[in-house]
Amino acid sequence: MTGQIEYWAKLGRAAETVMPSQVAAALKRCAGDLDALEDKTMRSKVLDALAVFQVQSPDLLRQKIGIDQQIVFEPDPENPRGIVRI
């Protein structure tokens, strides 16, 4: 569980470097409908922030935001109460 928490914390920190809180709040308010953003400057900032995440492969995105060597855990298929490192 600790590895998963660290993963999401690292992902959140990486997102904050390209998407300041006011930009994230604008994106959340418009629920993904960028046409609903009447402020053209804010719409441009949201688009610029989202462009950072448009890459060719998930591996490149992981590398870009610094989580390419993250340890991940999942439920153990052989033991319902266990987890395995992948």
Short mmCIF file of C-alpha atoms in Angstrom, two decimals:
data_model
loop_
_atom_site.label_atom_id
_atom_site.label_comp_id
_atom_site.label_asym_id
_atom_site.label_seq_id
_atom_site.Cartn_x
_atom_site.Cartn_y
_atom_site.Cartn_z
CA MET A 1 0.00 0.00 0.00
CA THR A 2 2.87 2.35 0.75
CA GLY A 3 4.17 1.97 -2.79
CA GLN A 4 0.77 2.90 -4.22
CA ILE A 5 0.53 5.98 -2.00
CA GLU A 6 4.01 7.05 -3.05
CA TYR A 7 3.08 6.48 -6.70
CA TRP A 8 -0.01 8.72 -6.53
CA ALA A 9 1.83 11.37 -4.52
CA LYS A 10 4.61 11.46 -7.11
CA LEU A 11 2.06 11.63 -9.93
CA GLY A 12 0.28 14.50 -8.18
CA ARG A 13 3.52 16.42 -7.70
CA ALA A 14 4.40 15.91 -11.36
CA ALA A 15 0.98 17.17 -12.45
CA GLU A 16 1.35 20.24 -10.24
CA THR A 17 4.57 21.19 -12.03
CA VAL A 18 2.71 21.59 -15.32
CA MET A 19 -0.75 22.47 -14.07
CA PRO A 20 -0.93 25.16 -11.38
CA SER A 21 -3.88 24.96 -9.01
CA GLN A 22 -5.93 27.65 -10.78
CA VAL A 23 -5.57 25.78 -14.08
CA ALA A 24 -6.53 22.46 -12.47
CA ALA A 25 -9.53 24.16 -10.83
CA ALA A 26 -10.66 25.60 -14.19
CA LEU A 27 -10.39 22.18 -15.81
CA LYS A 28 -12.38 20.63 -12.99
CA ARG A 29 -15.09 23.35 -13.18
CA CYS A 30 -15.61 22.86 -16.90
CA ALA A 31 -15.72 19.05 -16.47
CA GLY A 32 -13.56 18.57 -19.54
CA ASP A 33 -15.70 20.78 -21.79
CA LEU A 34 -13.09 23.35 -22.74
CA ASP A 35 -15.65 25.30 -24.76
CA ALA A 36 -17.33 26.08 -21.43
CA LEU A 37 -14.26 28.09 -20.38
CA GLU A 38 -15.22 31.62 -21.33
CA ASP A 39 -11.88 33.13 -20.28
CA LYS A 40 -9.72 32.60 -23.39
CA THR A 41 -6.50 33.09 -21.44
CA MET A 42 -7.46 30.36 -18.97
CA ARG A 43 -8.57 28.07 -21.81
CA SER A 44 -5.15 28.54 -23.39
CA LYS A 45 -3.41 27.73 -20.08
CA VAL A 46 -5.50 24.56 -19.69
CA LEU A 47 -4.70 23.46 -23.23
CA ASP A 48 -0.99 24.11 -22.69
CA ALA A 49 -1.03 22.07 -19.49
CA LEU A 50 -2.87 19.17 -21.13
CA ALA A 51 -0.47 19.18 -24.09
CA VAL A 52 2.32 18.05 -21.76
CA PHE A 53 0.48 14.76 -21.26
CA GLN A 54 -0.06 14.08 -24.96
CA VAL A 55 2.70 11.64 -25.81
CA GLN A 56 3.05 8.66 -28.08
CA SER A 57 3.31 5.94 -25.43
CA PRO A 58 2.49 5.34 -21.76
CA ASP A 59 6.17 4.50 -21.15
CA LEU A 60 7.24 7.90 -22.50
CA LEU A 61 4.68 9.62 -20.27
CA ARG A 62 5.96 7.72 -17.23
CA GLN A 63 9.50 8.79 -18.07
CA LYS A 64 8.44 12.38 -18.71
CA ILE A 65 6.82 12.79 -15.31
CA GLY A 66 9.44 10.77 -13.46
CA ILE A 67 7.63 7.58 -12.55
CA ASP A 68 9.32 5.27 -15.03
CA GLN A 69 10.94 3.15 -12.34
CA GLN A 70 8.05 2.98 -9.91
CA ILE A 71 7.41 -0.19 -7.95
CA VAL A 72 3.77 -1.26 -8.21
CA PHE A 73 1.81 -3.85 -6.26
CA GLU A 74 -1.36 -5.74 -7.16
CA PRO A 75 -3.51 -8.44 -5.54
CA ASP A 76 -1.90 -11.86 -5.54
CA PRO A 77 -3.99 -14.15 -7.79
CA GLU A 78 -2.90 -17.17 -5.76
CA ASN A 79 -3.61 -15.65 -2.34
CA PRO A 80 -6.74 -13.46 -1.98
CA ARG A 81 -5.31 -11.75 1.11
CA GLY A 82 -1.88 -11.16 -0.36
CA ILE A 83 -0.23 -8.73 -2.75
CA VAL A 84 2.60 -9.16 -5.23
CA ARG A 85 5.21 -6.73 -6.48
CA ILE A 86 5.18 -6.17 -10.22
#
